[in-house]
Structures are given as C-alpha cells and as structure tokens.
Amino acid sequence: MSFIRLSFKLKEVFFVNKFIRVNMETLEVTVGTVPEKYAGLGGRALTSNFVNDEVKPTCHPLGKNNKVIIAPGLLSGTTAPNSGRLSVGAKSPLTGTIKESNTGGSSSQMLAKMGIKALVIEGMPKEDKFYIIKVTMDGVTIEEAPSQILGGCGNYEAIKVLNEKYGNHVGMALTGPAGEYRLPSANISFKDPDGNIRSAGRGGLGAVLGSKKVKGIVIDSTGASSVPIADPEKFKAASKVFAKALLDHPVAGQGLAAYGTDVLVNILNEAGGLPANNFTAGRIDHNDNISGETMNATITERGGEGKVSHGCHKGCIIRCSQWYPDKQGKYITSGFEYETIWGLGADGGIKDLDIIAYIDRAMDDVGVDSIETAVAVATAMDGGLIPWGDGEAVLKIVQEMAKPTPLARIIASGTSVVGKVCGLFRVPVVKDQGIPAYDPRSVKGIGLTYATTTMGADHTAGYCISGNILKVGADIDPLKKEGQVEYARAMQIGTAAIDSSGMCLFVYFGIADNPGGYQALIDMINAQYGLELTADDLDTLGKAVLKVEKDFNTRAGFTNHHDRLPEFMEYEPLPPHNEVWNFTPEEIDEVWNF
Amino acid sequence: MTKSGTFDPMTDEKKQLEIRGFLQLDAFLKKKYGTMPVFYEIDGPITGIELAKELGIKREDIEVIFVNGFVQEVNYTLNPGDRMAFLPPGCPGPYRIALGFYGKNQDNAANFKIQRKDSK
C-alpha cells in the first residue's frame, strides 16, 4: 500500500488555534494559525463564515470547488457539560444551500484538546482512490484507505477495522457506503465513545467528503493537553451553575433521560401535529406502538445490553440517547430519535418499533440521514414504489444502499427526487430537504422556521432561546399566526449562537426558563476566553451567522421565493384540526426583518 | 358498567371521557386501568384538576392537559365525550413554546421552574 507521509511535526507548531488545510488534489497539508477574521469564532459561526468566504456559491457541491470544514465549538474540549458537539460545513448537494451539520461523538473534544480550531478538506484527488486522513499530535498523514472497508462495507465493520489498525482510543469521521457513492442523503458518520455511530446527518455532507475521496478521518489525541482556560475558578463556578440548571429542569433532567426525544410521539399526536401517511393526516391510532413511553418500557423489560439513558459524548448530562436491544437483549441501535421513528412509524405507517430500530441501524451502517431517508420512504409509499407500512421492504432497500441498487439510489437521493420520480405534487420539502416531524399546518411557528432557515427544512434551526422569547411564547397558539414570526426569528437567532458554542442544542431545554442557566453559559465562554460577553452579544453573534449564511444562499441563486412551504399545504387541510398553511409571502419574509 | 373500562359507543359515548397519560403517567394509567386510552364515566362537566384527583394523579405531575387536540390549563372544564390527555413536565423546550404551553401557564409559576422532587 502506498503511504504518503507529510513531514512536519505538529508538536513544534501545534499549541492552540491551529487551522489545518488538507488539499486532496496535491495530497498536501498546511498548518497555520486561525486567520484573524475568524478569531473568536467556533462551531457553526466558523464553518458558515468560512464557507461563505471560500466556497464558490454557484459551484457544483460534488465538484472540486466545494470545501468541507470541521470545527469544534467554542466550549468543546472543556469540562462544560454537553459541550462535545462538532460542526461540519460545506455547500450541500441535497439543497444547494450553505449547510452546517452538527454531531456528537468523540471527535469535537479531541480536536479541541489538540488545539485544532478547524480542519478544512479541499480539492479532489486525481486518482480514483479513497484515503484516510490521520491527525495526531505528531503530524497529519494521508494514507490509502484499507481495501476491506471500501465498496459497500458498513460503518460498524469499518469502525472495527480501523480500531484494530489505529487503536480503540481514536476518534473517527467516516464516509459510509452512501457517501462513497455520493448519494445526496449521505451522512458523515462519527464514532461515539462506545464505538457506535453518531451522524452529521442533514444535507448530504457525506457525499461531499466522498467526492473528495476521503473515506475517513482518524483523530488520535494522545499527548494533547487540556484546553486553556483564562479564569479557571470562574469557569468552574459557572459550569456548576449550568449543570445544576440542566439537571434541575424536568425536561432535561428527567423527561429526555427517561423517554428520549421519542417522548414527542404522543405529544405531537395529541396536538394533531404528527404528520402521517405522507403528510395527509396529523394523528395516528398506533402511536402507542412507537412512543417514547413504549420504548422505555421495552428497553426496561428486555434488559440485556439495553440502556434507557445514554450520552452521545463524554460530559453529556442530559443523556437523551439510549441503547435499544432486540428481544434477546442484544444491542440494535442507539440515538434512536423521535424524527426517525416518526418518519418511518407515522409518516410511513410502520407499526413495529423493532423493525424501525433495525432500519435505523441499517441507515447508520450505510451512512444516510435518517430524517431524509424516512421522509423519502413515506413519499415513495405515496408514489407506489413501496407498500405502505412495509418495514421489511424498507429495511432491504436501505441495506441495498451499500451496493447500491437503482431503487436504493432513488430513495437515498432524497424526498424531492422521489417526488419527481413518482410524479407527485405532495412532496414535503423546503429547498429540497425533507420536512421533519412537526406539521407546519398545526404547529405554525415551526413552519416559519422550515420556510426561512438557510438550511432547508430543519427543525433544529429554531431550537434555542433568544432575547425575550418567553414573553413571545406566552402569546403563542400553535394554530394561529400571532407571535409566530417573532418566535421563528428569535429561535433561529438563538440557535445559531448555541450552534457556535459547541453546546448540544438540548441544553436549551434546561435553560429556557432559567435566566441563571443562560447567564452561566455565557459566563463559561467568558471565563474560557477572558471575555465579557453579554446575552446581547450572543444575539448579535446569532444574527451575524444567519446573515452570512443568507448571503451565501443569495449568491448561490436563492431568493425569497425559495423561502416557501410546499404548495399542497396551502390547499390540503390537515386532520384533525383541518388547518392549512395560511401565511402570506410578505408575512413569511418578515422573519428576516432584523 | 364500572367507572372505567372498554368503550362502547352505542351506550357510553355521551357519558365518557377518553383519557390518556404521557411520560410517567402512561405507565401509571396502564397499570391502574390495564389499558390506554382509559374510558372513564363522568356524570357531567369536570375540571382537569378534579379529574386528576379522582384518578390519583398528583398535581405536580401535570404541566398542561390536552382537550380534543388543544392545549388547555389544568383547571379547564371537561365534558362527557371529550378526548383528553394529562401531560407531565418533560416536553422538550421548543415545543413547550410552539405548542402553546406558555400561554396556558401564566398563573402557574410552578410550571416554569419545577424543582426536582429530591430537591424540594
């Protein structure tokens, strides 16, 4: 096997604030300090500014002019609870927009401890070979990927092979089979502390990494020191307040830990906002089969390797993940999320939680976004490509994404492609990204976020507190327009700020009604960097991130006319409330009035 | 017929509530009544808080109730034939706003900052 060693010693230049560029065309690596204009940025703020600066907005996402940037958040690598999230940025092959995709796992904290603020992958190799990029404290190497993990090898097996080669302690980012074939729903799959899989899921960034022939990034932080903290005592005190705010809150401290995000099945179903049968109904009768409450009872009853509660990265104290076991108690999947279960169980009518778990595992194994795939599956069912509710058929198709067969390629190309292939008008997408698990006709504020976010339909684009959102919240009726524009605007601004911190978005649940908790988050950032930021500064950061992303999309050819929900929602009422989407274009555009 | 049991639309439709419980109340009601939903006979209008008391559900285990698909405050009046659900604290944050919980909780400070049971 050929082996290209890049002869430089990171130890000599590597302390903090390193900005690494890997050129896959020349197979050269350069290490420098973070450019001045990115000083003080992390996570999404860094990835989005970089993509806007350096990626040609009109480039083909799978061509040589696209770039992938991976960046830990501002607090990643510290002892701050839930700070192990990683941002990945590029132009999306699914949406054609800018994209920030966010994940757990081990890599964010490792990179941060190694003093790496960003890892950029650019260019395309001349030869048709896949490579492994290995980052250690001794240097960066680019090696040919082992042949046994190529050509359809699943991510679980690939992690095993690479663990044997590089050691169990390393962090990993993988291009799964779907990414190797550059399918638009492809994830970048990240190894978690237990050797299982977390995903930078939305937007097909795995296809971009695949186009650059990067099969994997292996991160070995051996020899890395702690992240420097300007004021350790202040940091420790703020961290303690923050942790208490999270654990004292019934949402983060108890609800999610016991029932996972799947707790939302029963709640959305009761509210009439659980999209079902390809967004033709807002409620199902078999909710008890697939609810978080049933998941909890099933895991508890089966025992074995099952865990009701589990963290996706070290330092997570919310622990909304779980290990879902089979009937013999053997591990099937983890991070078994509401949106996946909703998409397959309600929108696609699959009534068996076990088969949904096997499909979830298969999606992780081939490396496709479980939301996009589930929405595409339900759309394909509406179009007659797959029988309604046929879990075994869906499992086979997902497994075939590793080959991939023509039908597997179509489903992994996303909801918009499936809608066109099937000749449907009922295609639940915004900017070609599948709409997740909250129907905009019954939960109108989230609909405004789907329409206006820079990312294509994405519920996580509007997750976090900003400004006086609680006062806004007091006026909100999910079926009425009042307060919704302010809600969607404030939540997107707050989310952009949190996404830049390295914090899991779910910390919002614990600090939303606790001003002390929110201040503690800001205090931790201040203590780490020796700053004096205020809540207003975080608002300013969030606004700036959104405007940078909007600028990229505008230069890529997107206009206000793309900030719209699919037309069928304007004339197909959603039972049981029989509401339609009734915001005017002018009202929708007001979300961007800041 | 007992006060709770299997729903018979021919005779019971006008007298019964269709009740669900979420989070820990799912297991509580399933254990107590052996089924979900629970069909529960009432003689006339009853508030959510009164119903909770009859079912043995603690006040602190309710953030809001759903009535016929709408979020309501806990003392909202229920009528025979209604579909309702008890929701304990624990719904993830953005949805507590998006689904309108905050508007139904203005006089209920406890539901904004509910303490852990072991810290009370």
XYZ file of N, CA and C in Angstrom, chain A residues 177-384:
624
model
N -20.875 3.833 2.894
C -21.108 3.446 1.505
C -21.914 4.487 0.724
N -22.923 5.071 1.345
C -23.736 6.075 0.637
C -22.899 7.291 0.254
N -21.963 7.646 1.116
C -21.077 8.761 0.795
C -20.087 8.411 -0.306
N -19.594 7.163 -0.277
C -18.689 6.730 -1.351
C -19.377 6.864 -2.711
N -20.696 6.564 -2.731
C -21.437 6.679 -3.987
C -22.006 8.087 -4.199
N -21.672 8.993 -3.308
C -22.036 10.407 -3.427
C -23.557 10.607 -3.538
N -24.292 9.869 -2.720
C -25.749 9.994 -2.708
C -26.150 11.190 -1.827
N -27.137 11.951 -2.256
C -27.415 13.248 -1.595
C -27.894 13.179 -0.151
N -28.253 11.991 0.346
C -28.652 11.882 1.758
C -27.518 11.374 2.633
N -26.315 11.294 2.085
C -25.222 10.652 2.829
C -24.781 11.460 4.038
N -24.616 10.757 5.147
C -24.075 11.337 6.386
C -22.560 11.401 6.361
N -22.016 12.158 7.288
C -20.684 11.859 7.797
C -20.920 11.191 9.148
N -20.398 9.990 9.297
C -20.681 9.187 10.492
C -19.513 9.287 11.467
N -19.835 9.571 12.713
C -18.807 9.780 13.739
C -18.880 8.684 14.790
N -17.719 8.201 15.149
C -17.649 7.197 16.219
C -17.947 7.865 17.567
N -18.766 7.203 18.377
C -19.020 7.766 19.709
C -18.138 7.057 20.741
N -18.185 7.467 22.005
C -17.254 6.902 22.989
C -17.379 5.381 23.156
N -18.514 4.813 22.767
C -18.694 3.368 22.890
C -18.420 2.629 21.586
N -17.925 3.341 20.584
C -17.644 2.687 19.305
C -18.857 2.563 18.410
N -19.966 3.186 18.817
C -21.152 3.193 17.960
C -21.169 4.464 17.109
N -22.304 4.771 16.501
C -22.303 5.767 15.428
C -23.203 6.961 15.744
N -22.672 8.144 15.561
C -23.420 9.414 15.584
C -23.251 10.046 14.215
N -24.170 10.904 13.853
C -24.150 11.369 12.463
C -24.278 12.875 12.331
N -23.412 13.452 11.478
C -23.695 14.771 10.933
C -24.614 14.476 9.755
N -25.908 14.553 10.028
C -26.869 13.887 9.161
C -27.422 14.684 8.003
N -27.807 15.918 8.269
C -28.626 16.578 7.269
C -27.790 17.228 6.176
N -28.291 17.147 4.960
C -27.705 17.911 3.868
C -26.712 17.184 2.989
N -26.430 15.911 3.270
C -25.609 15.123 2.355
C -24.134 15.441 2.362
N -23.617 15.896 3.512
C -22.200 16.255 3.523
C -21.289 15.033 3.405
N -21.817 13.843 3.659
C -21.049 12.622 3.416
C -20.734 12.454 1.941
N -21.637 12.917 1.094
C -21.381 12.842 -0.351
C -20.257 13.794 -0.748
N -20.181 14.932 -0.074
C -19.104 15.886 -0.376
C -17.751 15.287 0.046
N -17.732 14.689 1.244
C -16.487 14.047 1.686
C -16.125 12.897 0.743
N -17.141 12.164 0.303
C -16.906 11.074 -0.646
C -16.362 11.584 -1.965
N -16.852 12.738 -2.404
C -16.380 13.297 -3.679
C -14.899 13.661 -3.592
N -14.441 13.905 -2.373
C -13.026 14.243 -2.181
C -12.199 13.000 -1.874
N -12.854 11.854 -1.971
C -12.212 10.540 -1.790
C -11.644 10.363 -0.393
N -12.304 10.992 0.556
C -11.898 10.796 1.955
C -12.819 9.742 2.567
N -12.288 8.576 2.810
C -13.092 7.513 3.417
C -13.240 7.751 4.909
N -12.223 8.332 5.506
C -12.317 8.568 6.936
C -11.274 9.532 7.443
N -11.587 10.107 8.592
C -10.624 10.946 9.317
C -10.427 10.276 10.671
N -9.192 9.956 10.986
C -8.882 9.306 12.258
C -8.167 10.328 13.135
N -8.668 10.489 14.348
C -8.119 11.507 15.248
C -7.562 10.833 16.497
N -6.286 10.980 16.694
C -5.621 10.407 17.874
C -5.086 11.568 18.715
N -5.739 11.801 19.845
C -5.373 12.969 20.659
C -4.345 12.624 21.734
N -3.712 11.479 21.618
C -2.694 11.099 22.604
C -1.635 12.201 22.711
N -1.370 12.637 23.915
C -0.378 13.688 24.118
C -0.953 15.086 24.144
N -2.260 15.200 23.838
C -2.881 16.534 23.876
C -3.071 16.960 25.325
N -3.017 18.256 25.533
C -3.210 18.740 26.908
C -4.618 19.303 27.057
N -4.886 19.832 28.219
C -6.217 20.399 28.459
C -6.397 21.686 27.674
N -7.638 22.000 27.402
C -7.938 23.277 26.757
C -7.623 24.409 27.736
N -6.876 25.415 27.309
C -6.538 26.505 28.241
C -7.779 27.306 28.649
N -7.827 27.627 29.921
C -8.947 28.404 30.469
C -8.371 29.675 31.091
N -8.849 30.821 30.651
C -8.301 32.090 31.145
C -8.547 32.272 32.635
N -9.746 31.914 33.086
C -10.091 32.082 34.503
C -10.714 30.781 35.007
N -9.872 29.834 35.436
C -10.378 28.501 35.810
C -11.421 28.525 36.925
N -11.230 29.377 37.929
C -12.175 29.408 39.050
C -13.546 29.882 38.603
N -13.535 30.924 37.797
C -14.807 31.453 37.286
C -15.480 30.413 36.383
N -14.654 29.721 35.612
C -15.205 28.700 34.717
C -15.861 27.586 35.527
N -15.169 27.150 36.549
C -15.670 26.063 37.382
C -16.998 26.451 38.038
N -17.047 27.683 38.538
C -18.271 28.144 39.213
C -19.435 28.215 38.219
N -19.164 28.757 37.038
C -20.229 28.882 36.034
C -20.687 27.510 35.559
N -19.739 26.604 35.418
C -20.055 25.252 34.960
C -20.967 24.544 35.962
N -20.707 24.804 37.236
C -21.527 24.182 38.279
C -22.967 24.705 38.220
N -23.103 26.010 38.049
C -24.448 26.610 37.951
C -25.170 26.066 36.722
N -24.427 25.963 35.622
C -25.022 25.492 34.370
C -25.506 24.040 34.507
N -24.656 23.200 35.098
C -25.021 21.793 35.267
C -26.254 21.656 36.150
N -26.307 22.477 37.195
C -27.459 22.400 38.095
C -28.735 22.823 37.370
N -28.607 23.878 36.542
C -29.777 24.346 35.787
C -30.311 23.237 34.878
N -29.398 22.495 34.274
C -29.837 21.405 33.395
C -30.502 20.290 34.195
N -29.824 19.873 35.251
C -30.317 18.702 35.976
C -31.573 18.990 36.782
N -31.739 20.241 37.201
C -32.929 20.578 37.995
C -34.181 20.682 37.138
N -33.994 20.826 35.829
C -35.169 21.030 34.991
C -35.806 19.690 34.627
N -37.115 19.589 34.749
C -37.750 18.290 34.494
C -37.588 17.814 33.051
N -37.385 18.743 32.127
C -37.257 18.336 30.731
C -35.922 17.646 30.499
N -34.863 18.387 30.812
C -33.539 17.846 30.543
C -33.137 16.817 31.586
N -33.541 17.046 32.819
C -33.086 16.190 33.896
C -33.854 14.891 34.022
N -35.090 14.864 33.538
C -35.897 13.663 33.740
C -36.608 13.181 32.475
N -37.295 14.095 31.792
C -38.101 13.681 30.638
C -37.271 13.023 29.556
N -36.252 13.725 29.091
C -35.449 13.198 27.992
C -34.623 11.998 28.421
N -34.142 12.028 29.633
C -33.310 10.918 30.099
C -34.116 9.622 30.162
N -35.372 9.720 30.472
C -36.189 8.508 30.602
C -36.775 8.055 29.265
N -37.223 8.995 28.471
C -38.011 8.625 27.290
C -37.349 9.014 25.975
N -36.196 9.707 26.031
C -35.538 10.149 24.805
C -36.387 11.174 24.059
N -35.922 11.562 22.898
C -36.699 12.523 22.116
C -38.008 11.908 21.623
N -38.088 10.579 21.648
C -39.307 9.899 21.204
C -40.496 10.180 22.125
N -40.233 10.861 23.236
C -41.322 11.319 24.090
C -42.317 12.170 23.296
N -41.862 12.698 22.170
C -42.705 13.623 21.398
C -43.778 12.928 20.570
N -43.687 11.627 20.360
C -44.702 10.959 19.531
C -46.101 11.196 20.102
N -46.296 10.859 21.371
C -47.631 11.008 21.962
C -48.060 12.476 22.022
N -47.110 13.351 22.321
C -47.446 14.775 22.484
C -47.877 15.383 21.152
N -47.082 15.167 20.104
C -47.445 15.720 18.787
C -48.702 15.054 18.253
N -48.859 13.778 18.541
C -50.063 13.076 18.084
C -51.300 13.679 18.726
N -51.195 13.963 20.013
C -52.349 14.523 20.709
C -52.657 15.937 20.226
N -51.588 16.664 19.863
C -51.770 18.038 19.369
C -52.259 18.060 17.924
N -52.304 16.889 17.296
C -52.747 16.851 15.893
C -51.699 17.377 14.935
N -50.435 17.328 15.362
C -49.363 17.848 14.514
C -48.336 16.801 14.135
N -48.713 15.517 14.259
C -47.801 14.426 13.909
C -48.074 14.035 12.454
N -47.233 14.448 11.523
C -47.543 14.170 10.113
C -47.602 12.665 9.860
N -48.655 12.243 9.195
C -48.854 10.814 8.966
C -49.213 10.558 7.510
N -48.828 9.355 7.035
C -49.174 8.929 5.663
C -48.798 10.002 4.650
N -47.542 10.323 4.632
C -47.014 11.389 3.776
C -47.797 12.696 3.937
N -47.882 13.152 5.148
C -48.416 14.484 5.465
C -49.880 14.655 5.018
N -50.655 13.568 5.119
C -52.088 13.696 4.806
C -52.944 13.658 6.069
N -52.345 13.398 7.222
C -53.081 13.423 8.489
C -52.131 13.892 9.581
N -52.731 14.365 10.683
C -51.913 14.870 11.785
C -51.985 14.000 13.021
N -52.568 12.820 12.855
C -52.711 11.945 14.025
C -52.806 10.500 13.553
N -52.258 9.584 14.356
C -52.346 8.148 14.051
C -53.005 7.425 15.213
N -53.425 6.173 14.953
C -54.011 5.353 16.019
C -52.995 4.428 16.682
N -51.873 4.193 15.984
C -50.908 3.222 16.540
C -49.750 3.916 17.264
N -50.004 5.113 17.777
C -48.948 5.866 18.463
C -48.361 5.097 19.644
N -49.199 4.281 20.295
C -48.702 3.548 21.457
C -47.622 2.529 21.062
N -47.654 2.058 19.818
C -46.626 1.098 19.360
C -45.238 1.721 19.309
N -45.180 3.024 19.033
C -43.893 3.635 18.690
C -43.507 4.783 19.619
N -44.219 4.932 20.723
C -43.980 6.088 21.607
C -42.723 5.920 22.447
N -42.245 7.033 22.975
C -41.095 7.001 23.882
C -41.411 6.221 25.144
N -42.671 6.311 25.583
C -43.075 5.572 26.771
C -42.965 4.065 26.516
N -43.393 3.639 25.316
C -43.290 2.216 24.967
C -41.827 1.813 24.793
N -41.031 2.699 24.216
C -39.602 2.395 24.067
C -38.968 2.167 25.436
N -39.276 3.045 26.371
C -38.735 2.925 27.727
C -39.140 1.584 28.334
N -40.433 1.254 28.226
C -40.925 0.001 28.825
C -40.268 -1.202 28.152
N -40.071 -1.123 26.839
C -39.492 -2.249 26.101
C -38.035 -2.464 26.495
N -37.275 -1.375 26.554
C -35.856 -1.492 26.932
C -35.743 -2.049 28.355
N -36.562 -1.522 29.243
C -36.528 -1.966 30.639
C -36.883 -3.447 30.754
N -37.909 -3.854 30.037
C -38.369 -5.240 30.112
C -37.340 -6.206 29.512
N -36.705 -5.808 28.406
C -35.778 -6.728 27.726
C -34.423 -6.816 28.426
N -34.024 -5.753 29.078
C -32.750 -5.768 29.799
C -31.575 -6.031 28.869
N -30.696 -6.925 29.265
C -29.514 -7.241 28.451
C -28.660 -6.011 28.243
N -28.314 -5.769 26.979
C -27.461 -4.622 26.674
C -28.259 -3.306 26.582
N -29.554 -3.390 26.738
C -30.390 -2.195 26.621
C -30.094 -1.186 27.711
N -30.141 0.091 27.319
C -29.984 1.184 28.288
C -31.057 2.216 27.979
N -31.797 2.580 28.994
C -32.826 3.612 28.802
C -32.194 4.963 28.536
N -31.036 5.205 29.143
C -30.416 6.523 29.060
C -28.922 6.398 28.787
N -28.423 7.283 27.929
C -27.037 7.157 27.483
C -26.602 8.487 26.870
N -25.340 8.856 27.022
C -24.853 10.110 26.431
C -24.106 9.860 25.133
N -24.272 10.774 24.173
C -23.627 10.592 22.866
C -22.183 11.085 22.881
N -21.801 11.811 23.926
C -20.418 12.241 24.049
C -20.068 12.379 25.524
N -18.774 12.333 25.819
C -18.342 12.480 27.206
C -18.782 13.844 27.731
N -19.254 13.854 28.965
C -19.666 15.125 29.556
C -21.133 15.439 29.339
N -21.846 14.574 28.611
C -23.292 14.802 28.435
C -24.007 14.420 29.722
N -24.793 15.345 30.253
C -25.538 15.018 31.479
C -27.043 14.962 31.210
N -27.449 15.271 29.977
C -28.868 15.137 29.632
C -29.177 13.675 29.309
N -28.308 13.039 28.550
C -28.383 11.606 28.264
C -29.714 11.215 27.629
N -30.041 11.849 26.487
C -31.302 11.550 25.805
C -31.181 10.343 24.889
N -29.947 9.873 24.673
C -29.771 8.685 23.842
C -30.107 7.437 24.654
N -30.123 6.320 23.982
C -30.406 5.047 24.638
C -29.796 3.916 23.804
N -29.712 2.757 24.350
C -29.346 1.562 23.574
C -30.617 0.726 23.469
N -31.114 0.565 22.275
C -32.339 -0.218 22.077
C -31.944 -1.655 21.728
N -32.386 -2.624 22.533
C -31.976 -4.017 22.304
C -33.041 -4.825 21.558
N -32.622 -5.983 21.050
C -33.604 -6.894 20.449
C -34.257 -7.746 21.543
N -35.066 -8.705 21.123
C -35.825 -9.484 22.105
C -34.915 -10.324 23.001
N -33.703 -10.591 22.519
C -32.738 -11.343 23.333
C -31.851 -10.409 24.168
N -32.107 -9.132 24.092
C -31.338 -8.166 24.880
C -30.066 -7.702 24.192
N -29.887 -8.040 22.927
C -28.674 -7.643 22.209
C -28.866 -6.278 21.555
N -27.821 -5.470 21.651
C -27.848 -4.102 21.114
C -28.260 -4.073 19.637
N -29.217 -3.206 19.298
C -29.535 -2.963 17.876
C -29.032 -1.595 17.455
N -29.467 -0.551 18.193
C -29.121 0.807 17.771
C -29.147 1.747 18.964
N -28.536 2.900 18.776
C -28.578 3.940 19.809
C -28.903 5.269 19.148
N -29.180 6.274 19.975
C -29.600 7.544 19.388
C -30.835 7.329 18.523
N -31.786 6.616 19.075
C -32.991 6.208 18.345
C -33.999 7.355 18.486
N -33.957 8.258 17.507
C -34.588 9.574 17.691
C -36.060 9.630 17.257
N -36.730 10.571 17.862
C -38.135 10.821 17.535
C -38.363 10.995 16.042
N -37.513 11.809 15.399
C -37.780 12.129 13.994
C -37.675 10.889 13.113
N -36.744 9.987 13.446
C -36.606 8.737 12.695
C -37.843 7.863 12.900
N -38.226 7.737 14.157
C -39.358 6.867 14.496
C -40.654 7.445 13.929
N -40.790 8.775 14.024
C -41.954 9.418 13.407
C -41.985 9.138 11.894
N -40.852 9.357 11.217
C -40.841 9.277 9.754
C -41.230 7.896 9.259
N -40.669 6.883 9.893
C -40.967 5.521 9.471
C -42.286 5.033 10.069
N -42.520 5.399 11.335
C -43.669 4.847 12.049
C -44.983 5.540 11.761
N -44.966 6.869 11.694
C -46.211 7.609 11.456
C -46.350 7.990 9.984
N -45.304 8.609 9.444
C -45.417 9.075 8.053
C -45.400 7.896 7.080
N -44.677 6.834 7.437
C -44.623 5.657 6.573
C -45.495 4.499 7.046
N -46.099 4.641 8.232
C -47.079 3.652 8.703
C -46.501 2.321 9.149
N -45.206 2.283 9.509
C -44.608 1.036 10.012
C -44.921 0.943 11.502
N -45.632 -0.115 11.886
C -46.202 -0.148 13.231
C -45.354 -0.900 14.257
N -44.212 -1.412 13.839
C -43.393 -2.256 14.712
C -42.094 -1.518 15.065
N -41.933 -1.214 16.355
C -40.752 -0.450 16.781
C -39.458 -1.233 16.535
N -39.524 -2.568 16.623
C -38.306 -3.367 16.387
C -37.812 -3.214 14.951
N -38.695 -3.295 13.991
C -38.238 -3.191 12.600
C -37.748 -1.771 12.317
N -38.369 -0.798 12.963
C -37.871 0.586 12.810
C -36.446 0.691 13.376
N -36.202 -0.009 14.481
C -34.849 0.000 15.075
C -33.837 -0.645 14.123
N -34.219 -1.734 13.493
C -33.297 -2.375 12.534
C -33.048 -1.458 11.329
N -34.063 -0.743 10.891
C -33.865 0.199 9.770
C -32.942 1.338 10.219
N -33.132 1.792 11.459
C -32.269 2.861 11.986
C -30.812 2.404 11.992
N -30.592 1.178 12.433
C -29.229 0.642 12.439
C -28.678 0.560 11.011
N -29.516 0.115 10.095
C -29.067 -0.016 8.701
C -28.729 1.358 8.108
N -29.508 2.372 8.479
C -29.217 3.728 7.974
C -27.877 4.214 8.528
N -27.616 3.936 9.810
C -26.310 4.293 10.378
C -25.194 3.526 9.674
N -25.476 2.287 9.341
C -24.438 1.430 8.778
C -24.050 1.859 7.356
N -25.055 2.228 6.554
C -24.726 2.698 5.188
C -24.393 4.180 5.187
N -24.783 4.876 6.269
C -24.448 6.297 6.375
C -25.381 7.196 5.598
N -26.681 7.113 5.915
C -27.633 8.071 5.333
C -28.423 8.757 6.436
N -28.845 9.963 6.156
C -29.619 10.762 7.105
C -30.951 10.063 7.382
N -31.210 9.799 8.643
C -32.418 9.040 8.967
C -33.681 9.877 8.790
N -33.575 11.198 8.839
C -34.772 12.015 8.601
C -35.070 12.049 7.099
N -34.055 12.400 6.300
C -34.293 12.497 4.858
C -34.764 11.154 4.300
N -34.140 10.085 4.775
C -34.495 8.759 4.259
C -35.925 8.397 4.649
N -36.290 8.692 5.898
C -37.640 8.342 6.344
C -38.692 9.139 5.576
N -38.443 10.423 5.355
C -39.412 11.242 4.605
C -39.473 10.769 3.149
N -38.316 10.418 2.593
C -38.293 9.906 1.216
C -39.046 8.586 1.109
N -38.892 7.744 2.115
C -39.599 6.458 2.131
C -41.108 6.676 2.128
N -41.587 7.574 2.995
C -43.039 7.822 3.054
C -43.539 8.411 1.739
N -42.739 9.273 1.126
C -43.131 9.838 -0.170
C -43.160 8.734 -1.226
N -42.189 7.826 -1.156
C -42.167 6.697 -2.098
C -43.366 5.781 -1.887
N -43.798 5.651 -0.650
C -45.007 4.853 -0.382
C -46.219 5.523 -1.019
N -46.287 6.846 -0.887
C -47.395 7.597 -1.502
C -47.354 7.441 -3.028
N -46.139 7.319 -3.553
C -45.985 7.197 -5.003
C -46.043 5.782 -5.519
N -46.284 4.813 -4.627
C -46.464 3.432 -5.060
C -45.178 2.641 -5.244
